[in-house]
XYZ file of C-alpha atoms in Angstrom:
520
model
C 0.000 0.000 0.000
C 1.156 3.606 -1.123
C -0.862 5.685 1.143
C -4.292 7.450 0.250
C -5.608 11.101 -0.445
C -8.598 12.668 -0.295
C -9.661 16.214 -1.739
C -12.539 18.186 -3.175
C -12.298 17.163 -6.331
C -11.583 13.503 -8.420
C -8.788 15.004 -10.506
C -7.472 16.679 -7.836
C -7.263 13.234 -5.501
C -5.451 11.674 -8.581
C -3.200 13.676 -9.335
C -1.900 13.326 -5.338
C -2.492 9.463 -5.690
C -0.351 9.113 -8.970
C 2.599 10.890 -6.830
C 1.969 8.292 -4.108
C 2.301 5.773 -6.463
C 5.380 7.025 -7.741
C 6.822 6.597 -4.252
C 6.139 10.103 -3.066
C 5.825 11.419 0.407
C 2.441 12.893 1.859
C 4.053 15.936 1.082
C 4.665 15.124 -2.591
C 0.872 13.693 -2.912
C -0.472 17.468 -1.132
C 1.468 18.916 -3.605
C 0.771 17.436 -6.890
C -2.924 17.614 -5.974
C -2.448 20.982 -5.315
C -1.819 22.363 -8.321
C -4.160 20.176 -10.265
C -6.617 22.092 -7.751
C -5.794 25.259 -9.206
C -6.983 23.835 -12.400
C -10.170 21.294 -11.690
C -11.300 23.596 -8.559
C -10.323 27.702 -10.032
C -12.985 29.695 -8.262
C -11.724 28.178 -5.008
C -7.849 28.247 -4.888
C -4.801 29.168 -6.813
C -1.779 30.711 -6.798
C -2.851 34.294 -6.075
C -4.580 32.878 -2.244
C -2.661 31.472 0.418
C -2.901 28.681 3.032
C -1.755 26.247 5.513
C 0.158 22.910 5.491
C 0.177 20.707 9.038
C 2.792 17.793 8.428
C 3.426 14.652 10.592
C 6.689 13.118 9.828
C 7.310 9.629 11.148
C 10.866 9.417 11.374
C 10.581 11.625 14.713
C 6.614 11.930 15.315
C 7.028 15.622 15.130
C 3.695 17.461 13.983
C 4.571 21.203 12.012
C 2.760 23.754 11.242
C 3.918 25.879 7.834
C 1.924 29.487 7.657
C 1.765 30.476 3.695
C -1.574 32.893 4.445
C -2.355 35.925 2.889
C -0.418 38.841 4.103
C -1.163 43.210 4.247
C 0.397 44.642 1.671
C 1.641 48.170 0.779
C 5.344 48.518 1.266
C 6.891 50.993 0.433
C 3.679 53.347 -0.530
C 3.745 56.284 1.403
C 1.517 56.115 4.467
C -0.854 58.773 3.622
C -1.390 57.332 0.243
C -5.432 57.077 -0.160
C -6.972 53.181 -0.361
C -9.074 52.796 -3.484
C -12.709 52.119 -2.724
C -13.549 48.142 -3.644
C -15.978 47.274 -5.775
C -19.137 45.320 -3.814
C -21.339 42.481 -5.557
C -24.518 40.680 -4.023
C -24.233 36.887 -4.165
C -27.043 34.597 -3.590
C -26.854 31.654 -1.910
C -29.453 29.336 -1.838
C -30.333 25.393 -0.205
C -32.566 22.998 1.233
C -32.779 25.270 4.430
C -33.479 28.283 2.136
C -31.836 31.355 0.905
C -29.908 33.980 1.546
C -27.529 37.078 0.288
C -24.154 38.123 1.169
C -22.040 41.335 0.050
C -18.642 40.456 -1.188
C -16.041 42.881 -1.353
C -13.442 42.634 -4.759
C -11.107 43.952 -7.436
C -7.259 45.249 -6.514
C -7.947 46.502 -3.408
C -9.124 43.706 -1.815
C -5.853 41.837 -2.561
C -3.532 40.332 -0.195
C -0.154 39.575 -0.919
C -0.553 35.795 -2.281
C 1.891 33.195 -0.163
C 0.528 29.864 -1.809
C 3.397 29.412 -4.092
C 6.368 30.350 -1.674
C 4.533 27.674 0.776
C 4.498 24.721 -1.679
C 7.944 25.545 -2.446
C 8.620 25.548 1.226
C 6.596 22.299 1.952
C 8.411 20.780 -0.923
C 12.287 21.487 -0.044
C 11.412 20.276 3.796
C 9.393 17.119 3.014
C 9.361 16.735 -0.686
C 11.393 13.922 -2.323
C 10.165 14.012 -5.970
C 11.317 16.386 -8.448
C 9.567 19.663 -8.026
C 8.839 20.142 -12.130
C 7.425 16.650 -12.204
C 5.006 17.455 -9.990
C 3.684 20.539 -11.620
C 3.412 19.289 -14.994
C -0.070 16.755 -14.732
C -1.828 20.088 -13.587
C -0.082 22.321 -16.632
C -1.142 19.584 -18.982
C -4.627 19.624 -17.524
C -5.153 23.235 -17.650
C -4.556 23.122 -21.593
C -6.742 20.182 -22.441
C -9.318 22.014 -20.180
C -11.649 20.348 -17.319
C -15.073 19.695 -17.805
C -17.412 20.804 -15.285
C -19.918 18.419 -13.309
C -22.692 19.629 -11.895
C -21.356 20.713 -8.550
C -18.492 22.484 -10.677
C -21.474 24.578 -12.362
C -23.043 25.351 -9.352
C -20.635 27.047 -7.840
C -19.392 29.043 -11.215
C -23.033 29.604 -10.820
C -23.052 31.302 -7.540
C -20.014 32.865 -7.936
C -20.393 34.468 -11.590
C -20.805 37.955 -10.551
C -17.037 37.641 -8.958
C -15.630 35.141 -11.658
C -16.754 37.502 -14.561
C -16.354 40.957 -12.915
C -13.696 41.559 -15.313
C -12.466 41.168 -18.587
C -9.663 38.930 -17.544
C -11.789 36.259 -16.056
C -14.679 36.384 -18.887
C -12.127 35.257 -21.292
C -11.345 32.121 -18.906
C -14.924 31.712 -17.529
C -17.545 33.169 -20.235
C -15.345 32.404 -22.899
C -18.532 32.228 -25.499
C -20.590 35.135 -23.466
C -21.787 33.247 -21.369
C -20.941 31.534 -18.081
C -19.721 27.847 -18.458
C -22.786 25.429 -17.264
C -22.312 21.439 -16.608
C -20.458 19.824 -19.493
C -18.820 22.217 -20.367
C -15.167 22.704 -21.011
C -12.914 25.208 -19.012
C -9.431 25.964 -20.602
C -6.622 27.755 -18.744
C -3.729 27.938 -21.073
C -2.409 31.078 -19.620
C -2.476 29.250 -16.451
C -0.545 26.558 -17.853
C 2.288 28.941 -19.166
C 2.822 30.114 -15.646
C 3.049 26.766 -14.202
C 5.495 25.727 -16.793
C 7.485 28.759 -15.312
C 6.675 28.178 -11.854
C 8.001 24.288 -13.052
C 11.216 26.136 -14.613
C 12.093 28.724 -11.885
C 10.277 28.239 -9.157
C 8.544 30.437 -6.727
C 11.257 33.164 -7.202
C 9.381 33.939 -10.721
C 6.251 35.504 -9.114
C 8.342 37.255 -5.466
C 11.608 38.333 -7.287
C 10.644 37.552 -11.098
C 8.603 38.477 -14.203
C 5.352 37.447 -12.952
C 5.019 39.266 -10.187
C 6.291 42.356 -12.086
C 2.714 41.631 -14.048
C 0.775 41.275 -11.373
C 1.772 44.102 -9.256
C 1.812 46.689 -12.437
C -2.138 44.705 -13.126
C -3.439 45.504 -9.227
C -1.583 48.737 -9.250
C -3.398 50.152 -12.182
C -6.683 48.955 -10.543
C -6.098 50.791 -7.360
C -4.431 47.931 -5.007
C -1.985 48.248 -2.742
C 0.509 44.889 -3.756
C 4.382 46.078 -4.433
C 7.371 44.540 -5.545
C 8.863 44.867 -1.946
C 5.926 42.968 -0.520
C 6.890 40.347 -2.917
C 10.248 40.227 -2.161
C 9.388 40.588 1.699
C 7.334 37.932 1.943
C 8.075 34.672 3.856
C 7.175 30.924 5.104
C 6.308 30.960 9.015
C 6.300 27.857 10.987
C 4.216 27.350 13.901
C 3.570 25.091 16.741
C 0.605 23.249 16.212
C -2.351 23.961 18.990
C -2.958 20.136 20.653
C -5.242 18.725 22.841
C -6.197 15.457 24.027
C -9.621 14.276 23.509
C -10.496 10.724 23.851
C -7.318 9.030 24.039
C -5.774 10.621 20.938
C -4.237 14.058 19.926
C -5.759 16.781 18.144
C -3.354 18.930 16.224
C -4.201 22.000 14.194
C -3.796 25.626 12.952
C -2.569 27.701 15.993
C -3.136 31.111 16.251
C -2.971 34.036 15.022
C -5.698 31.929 13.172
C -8.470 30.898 14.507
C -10.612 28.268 13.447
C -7.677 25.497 15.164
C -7.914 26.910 18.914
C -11.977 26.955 18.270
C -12.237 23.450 17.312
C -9.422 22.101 19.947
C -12.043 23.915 22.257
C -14.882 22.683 21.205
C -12.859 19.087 21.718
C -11.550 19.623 25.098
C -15.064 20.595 26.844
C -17.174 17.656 24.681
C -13.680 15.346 26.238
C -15.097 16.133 29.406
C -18.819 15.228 28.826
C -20.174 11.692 28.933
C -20.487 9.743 25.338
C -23.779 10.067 23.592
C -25.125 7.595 21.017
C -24.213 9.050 17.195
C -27.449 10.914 15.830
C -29.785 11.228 19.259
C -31.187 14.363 19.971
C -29.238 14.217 23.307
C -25.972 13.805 20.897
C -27.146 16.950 19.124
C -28.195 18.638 21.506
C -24.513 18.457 23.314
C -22.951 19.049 19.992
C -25.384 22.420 19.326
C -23.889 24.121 23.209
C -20.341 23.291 22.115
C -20.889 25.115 18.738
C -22.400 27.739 20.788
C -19.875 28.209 23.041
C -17.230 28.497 20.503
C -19.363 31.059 18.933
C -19.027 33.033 22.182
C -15.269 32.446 22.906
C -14.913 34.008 19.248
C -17.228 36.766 20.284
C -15.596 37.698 23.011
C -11.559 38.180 21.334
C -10.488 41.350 20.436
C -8.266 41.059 17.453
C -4.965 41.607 18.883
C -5.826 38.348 20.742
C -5.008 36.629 18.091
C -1.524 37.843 17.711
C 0.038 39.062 21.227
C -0.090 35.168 22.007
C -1.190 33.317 25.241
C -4.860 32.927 24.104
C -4.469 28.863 23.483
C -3.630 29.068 27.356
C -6.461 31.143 28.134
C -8.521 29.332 26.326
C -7.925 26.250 27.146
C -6.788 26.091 30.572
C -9.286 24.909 33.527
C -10.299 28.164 34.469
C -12.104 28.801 31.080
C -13.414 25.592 31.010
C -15.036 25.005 33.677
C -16.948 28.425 33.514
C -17.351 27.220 29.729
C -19.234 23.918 30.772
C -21.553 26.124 33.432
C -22.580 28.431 30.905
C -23.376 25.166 28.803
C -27.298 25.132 28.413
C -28.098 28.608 29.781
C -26.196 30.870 28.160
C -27.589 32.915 25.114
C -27.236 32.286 21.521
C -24.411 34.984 19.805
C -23.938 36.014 16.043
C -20.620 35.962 13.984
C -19.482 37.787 11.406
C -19.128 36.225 8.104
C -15.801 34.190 6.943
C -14.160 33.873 3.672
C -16.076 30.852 1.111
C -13.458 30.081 -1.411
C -11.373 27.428 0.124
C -10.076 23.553 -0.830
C -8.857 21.136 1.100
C -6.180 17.914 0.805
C -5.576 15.050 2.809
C -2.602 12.445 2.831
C -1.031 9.431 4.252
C 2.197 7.604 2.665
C 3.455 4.191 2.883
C 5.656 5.535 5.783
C 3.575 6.900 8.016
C 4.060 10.658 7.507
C 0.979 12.912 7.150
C -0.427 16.151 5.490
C -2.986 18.052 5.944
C -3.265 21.067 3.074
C -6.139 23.862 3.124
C -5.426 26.746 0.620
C -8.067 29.363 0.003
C -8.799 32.614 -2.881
C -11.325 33.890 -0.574
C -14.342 34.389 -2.604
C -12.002 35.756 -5.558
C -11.410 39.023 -6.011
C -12.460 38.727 -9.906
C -9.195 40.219 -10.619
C -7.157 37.979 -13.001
C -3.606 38.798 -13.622
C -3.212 39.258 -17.749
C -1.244 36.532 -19.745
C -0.720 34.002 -16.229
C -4.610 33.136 -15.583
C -4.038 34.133 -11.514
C -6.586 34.770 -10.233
C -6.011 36.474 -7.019
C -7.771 36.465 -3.485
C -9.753 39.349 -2.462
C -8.681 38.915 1.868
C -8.764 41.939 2.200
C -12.450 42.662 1.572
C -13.295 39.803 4.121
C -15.341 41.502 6.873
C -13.888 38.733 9.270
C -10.265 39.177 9.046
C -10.504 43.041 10.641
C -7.368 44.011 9.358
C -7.964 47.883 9.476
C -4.999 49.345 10.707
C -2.878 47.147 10.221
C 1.214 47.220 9.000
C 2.250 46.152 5.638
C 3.645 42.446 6.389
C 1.102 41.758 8.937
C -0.205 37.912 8.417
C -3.768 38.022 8.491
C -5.971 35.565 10.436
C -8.034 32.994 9.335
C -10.492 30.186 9.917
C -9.135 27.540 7.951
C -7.570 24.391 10.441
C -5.848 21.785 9.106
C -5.963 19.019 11.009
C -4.274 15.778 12.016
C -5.506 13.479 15.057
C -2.323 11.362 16.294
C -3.162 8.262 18.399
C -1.105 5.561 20.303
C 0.675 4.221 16.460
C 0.858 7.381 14.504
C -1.742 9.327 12.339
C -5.263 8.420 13.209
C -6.823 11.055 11.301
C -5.718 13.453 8.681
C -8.668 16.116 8.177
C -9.758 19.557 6.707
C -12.803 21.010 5.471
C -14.059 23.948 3.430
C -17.239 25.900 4.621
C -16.782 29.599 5.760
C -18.014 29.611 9.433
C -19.398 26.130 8.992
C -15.464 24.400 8.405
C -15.046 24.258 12.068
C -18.029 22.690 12.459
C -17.179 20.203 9.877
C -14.205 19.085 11.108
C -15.364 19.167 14.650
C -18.136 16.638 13.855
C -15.760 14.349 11.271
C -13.355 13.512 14.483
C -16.303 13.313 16.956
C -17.778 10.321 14.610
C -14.683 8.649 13.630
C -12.624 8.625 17.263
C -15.809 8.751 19.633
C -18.211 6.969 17.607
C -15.728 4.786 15.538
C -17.289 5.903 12.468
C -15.362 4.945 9.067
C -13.967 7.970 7.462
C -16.783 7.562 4.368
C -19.890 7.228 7.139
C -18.436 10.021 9.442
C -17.713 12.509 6.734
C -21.440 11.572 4.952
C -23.235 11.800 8.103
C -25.871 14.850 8.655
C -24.595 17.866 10.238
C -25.712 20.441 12.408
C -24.713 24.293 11.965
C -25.595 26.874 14.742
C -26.443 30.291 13.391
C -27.652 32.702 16.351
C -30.998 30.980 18.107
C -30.997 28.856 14.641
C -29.858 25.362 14.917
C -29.831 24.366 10.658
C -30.118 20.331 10.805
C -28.790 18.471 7.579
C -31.385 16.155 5.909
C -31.030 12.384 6.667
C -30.995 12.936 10.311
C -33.420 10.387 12.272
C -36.863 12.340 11.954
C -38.001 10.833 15.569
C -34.618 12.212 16.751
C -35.148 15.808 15.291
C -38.591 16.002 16.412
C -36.816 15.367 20.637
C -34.256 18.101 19.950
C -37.313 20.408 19.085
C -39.335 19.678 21.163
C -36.413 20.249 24.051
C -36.543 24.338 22.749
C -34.118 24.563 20.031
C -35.548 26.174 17.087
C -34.766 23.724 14.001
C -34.277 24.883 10.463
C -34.539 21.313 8.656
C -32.766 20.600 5.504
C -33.940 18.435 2.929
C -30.956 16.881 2.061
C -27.519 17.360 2.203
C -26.050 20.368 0.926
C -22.907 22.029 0.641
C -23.793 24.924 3.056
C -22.667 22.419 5.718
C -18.814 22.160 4.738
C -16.822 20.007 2.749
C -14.306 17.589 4.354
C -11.498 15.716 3.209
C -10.041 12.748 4.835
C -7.901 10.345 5.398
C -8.164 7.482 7.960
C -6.156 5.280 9.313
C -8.064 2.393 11.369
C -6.360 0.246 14.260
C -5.699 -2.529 12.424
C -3.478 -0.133 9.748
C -5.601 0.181 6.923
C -6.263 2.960 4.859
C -9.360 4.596 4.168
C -10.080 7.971 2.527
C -13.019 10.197 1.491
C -13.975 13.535 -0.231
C -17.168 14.966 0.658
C -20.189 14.086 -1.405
C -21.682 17.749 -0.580
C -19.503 19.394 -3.095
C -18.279 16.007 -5.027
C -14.904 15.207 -3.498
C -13.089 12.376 -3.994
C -10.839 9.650 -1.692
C -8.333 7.157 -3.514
C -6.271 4.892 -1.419
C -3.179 3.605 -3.810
C-alpha cells in the first residue's frame, strides 16, 4: 500500500495518488494535488490565495505547522497614500434550508499579498522527495486540455459568476462564449498553464523576485491595489507550533493562532472530552454538539483582534479556568452572532506508505475577480473579508483565518488526517468528522457523509437524513430547528484520510460538493 488522499475534487485526488504511487511522500501527494486544484477547482484556490500545510513526519513523530496565508500589503507606498474604494457584488446563496444574500467585497484593493506558491515551495524542499517540475506538470497539462465541469463544478461558477466575470480577464477564462460555463462544459486555462510551466522552470522566485510578479503588481496597481514589488520580495514561510489537545485518548493537532478556526475546534474538543459519550445521531448527541458550537461562537465573540496575535490565548482558552466556567454556561447561556468568513477554500488530505501525514487547506477567498493578464491568476480578495478586521494594520502583517488543518495522532501514529471547506461552517465540519470517527468509531466515508448540524444565532440548521423521531426530541427540548432536505454544501466540505487500528487505509472527499478519496 502507497498511502491514500482525499480532496474536493476527483482530478485533484489523482493527481496526489499518482505521486503516491510514484513513491512520493504525503508531502509530494499534497502537492501534486495541489496544483491540479488550481486547475479542476479555479474559483476556489490558486496561486494568487494562500494557506496552511500541518505535516506529521514519522521518522521523529514531530507534527509542524507551515503558515503560507495571505499577508497586508503596501510597502513601500507612502503612508498617507489614499486606499481605493472596492468594488461590492450581491451573491445569492441558496439550499434545502433556504436562501440567503451576502455582500462580497473585490477587485485590486481587496488583494492580499498571495503566499501559496512560496509555501508549496517551502513544503516541498522540507518534506518533498520528488522532483519539483514533475510534480507541476499533470496540472499544466490539464489546464490546456481544459476540465469539464460536473454539476457541482457549475453550481458554484453559478453562484459565484458575478465575482468570476467581474472583469475582462476572467470572462475570457470563464464566459469564454458570453456566457458563463454550465455542466459539461469545457474550461481551458492555457495562460495558467504557461505560468506553471514557469513556476516548473524557476520556481517560486518567478512571481516574489521575477517576471510574474512584475505583471501582477503593475495589473493591481493600475486597478487601485496596494501589492508592491517589496511585498513580494518581503514575503516569507512561518512555521508554527501546532495547537494540541487530548480528547479521547488521541491528539488533536491544528492551525494555531494568530488563526483561529484550530484553537476553536481544539475547544470545542476539550469541553465535549469532558462530557459523557452520547449515542451518534440522538437528539441528546445533538443537543450536546449544538452548546459546544455555541460556546465556541461566544469564545470568538468575546476576542479582540490583537488576541489573536500578542499570544497566550491557546492558554487562556484552554486552561481549567475557562473551562469550567465554559461547561456552566453550557445550556443557559444565550445564543451569539458571527461575522461572516471567507467561502473560497479547498482542502487535501494524505497518508504515505511511511507513516508521515499532510494536511493542506489553501483558500482565494471568494475571488477578487481580478485575473492577472497573460498568467490566468486569479487572485484572493482577503482583504475585503469583513472577518479578518485588518484595518490598521502594517504592511507584512499575516492576516488571520479560519481555515484548520488538522491531524488526530493516536497511540501508532496518524489516526486522522482532516480539513474542510465551509466559511463559518469548516469548524463545524471538522469538529463533527473527528467526533464520529474517534468517539463513535465511524469509518472515514460514514463520518464525513453523516448529517450535520450548523448553529447560526438561536438557529440550529439540521442536515437532511438525520433520524426524523430524533429531530422532532431536539425540538421539542426548545431549540428552534431549520430542517434541511438533504444534504447540501452549506454544511462544509471535508477531506479525509483514515487510518483504522488494524493499519488500513481509508479515505473520502465529501459528497456535498463532489470530493473524492483514492487509497493507492
Amino acid at each position: 500500500m502507497h498511502g491514500a488522499i482525499a480532496a474536493g475534487h476527483p482530478l485533484t485526488a489523482e493527481a496526489g495518488a499518482r505521486a503516491l504511487e510514484a513513491g512520493g511522500s504525503a508531502v509530494d501527494a499534497c502537492l501534486a494535488a495541489a496544483f491540479t486544484s488550481w486547475v479542476a477547482e479555479s474559483p476556489l484556490t490558486g496561486p494568487g490565495g494562500g494557506g496552511f500545510m500541518l505535516v506529521h513526519t514519522a521518522r521523529d513523530s514531530a507534527t509542524r505547522l507551515l503558515d503560507f496565508f495571505v499577508a497586508v500589503p503596501g510597502l513601500g507606498l507612502r503612508a498617507d497614500e489614499a486606499a481605493t474604494p472596492m468594488e461590492e457584488v450581491d451573491v445569492e446563496f441558496t439550499g434545502g434550508g433556504g436562501g440567503g444574500h451576502q455582500v462580497f467585497r473585490i477587485g485590486a484593493p481587496s488583494c492580499a499579498v498571495p503566499g501559496a506558491v512560496a509555501g508549496l515551495e517551502e513544503a516541498h524542499a522540507r518534506f518533498g522527495t520528488l522532483p519539483w517540475a514533475e510534480l507541476i506538470a499533470p496540472a499544466a497539462a490539464l489546464a490546456r486540455v481544459g476540465v469539464e465541469l460536473t454539476a457541482g463544478q457549475a453550481y458554484l461558477h453559478a453562484i459565484l459568476d458575478s465575482i468570476l466575470n467581474a472583469h475582462s480577464e476572467g470572462r475570457v477564462i470563464f464566459a469564454p462564449e458570453g456566457h458563463r460555463l454550465s455542466t459539461g462544459d469545457r474550461l481551458l486555462m492555457p495562460d495558467l498553464a504557461d505560468t506553471l510551466d514557469t513556476l516548473a522552470r524557476d520556481g517560486a522566485a518567478a512571481l516574489y523576485d521575477g517576471p510574474l510578479g512584475q505583471r501582477l503588481v503593475d495589473h493591481v496597481r493600475a486597478g487601485g491595489g496596494r501589492i508592491t514589488r517589496d511585498d513580494l520580495r518581503a514575503y516569507r514561510v512561518v512555521r508554527r507550533r501546532p495547537v494540541s489537545v487530548a480528547f479521547d485518548g488521541h491528539e488533536f493537532l491544528s492551525n494555531p493562532p494568530p488563526s483561529s478556526g484550530g484553537i476553536l475546534i481544539a475547544y470545542g474538543l476539550k469541553l465535549l472530552d469532558r462530557l459523557p459519550p452520547r449515542r451518534a445521531g440522538t437528539a441528546a448527541a445533538m443537543a450536546e454538539l449544538v452548546e459546544i458550537l455555541r460556546e465556541q461562537a461566544r469564545a470568538r465573540q468575546a476576542w479582540r483582534a490583537s488576541d489573536l496575535y500578542r499570544g497566550g490565548l491557546r492558554d487562556t482558552m484552554l486552561g481549567e479556568r475557562a473551562l469550567a466556567a465554559a461547561l456552566g454556561r453550557i445550556g443557559s447561556a444565550p445564543a451569539v452572532a458571527e461575522p461572516p468568513a471567507a467561502r473560497g477554500t479547498t482542502h487535501i488530505s494524505a497518508v504515505d506508505r511511511v507513516g508521515n501525514a499532510a494536511s493542506l487547506t489553501i483558500s482565494t477567498g471568494s475571488g477578487s475577480g481580478v485575473v492577472v493578464p497573460g498568467t490566468g491568476i486569479q487572485l484572493n480578495n482577503m482583504l475585503g473579508e469583513y472577518d479578518l478586521n485588518v484595518t490598521g494594520a502594517r504592511p507584512g502583517t499575516r492576516l488571520t483565518s479560519m481555515m484548520a488543518p488538522s491531524i488526530v495522532v493516536g497511540p501508532t501514529g496518524p489516526r486522522l488526517v482532516v480539513g474542510s471547506a465551509g466559511s463559518l461552517r469548516l469548524r463545524g465540519a471538522i469538529l463533527q468528522v473527528v467526533v464520529n470517527v474517534v468517539r463513535h468509531g465511524m469509518s472515514v466515508e460514514d463520518a464525513i457523509a453523516s448529517p450535520r448540524l450548523h448553529v447560526d444565532e438561536e438557529h440550529v440548521h439540521l442536515e437532511g437524513g438525520a433520524d426524523p423521531a430524533e429531530a422532532d426530541a431536539l425540538e421539542a427540548a426548545g431549540y428552534d430547528l431549520v430542517r434541511w432536505r438533504r444534504r447540501n454544501l452549506f454544511f462544509g466540505g471535508a477531506a479525509a484520510v483514515e487510518r483504522r487500528p488494524d493499519g488500513e487505509l481509508h479515505a473520502a472527499g465529501d459528497p456535498r460538493r463532489g470530493g473524492h478519496g483514492v487509497v493507492v
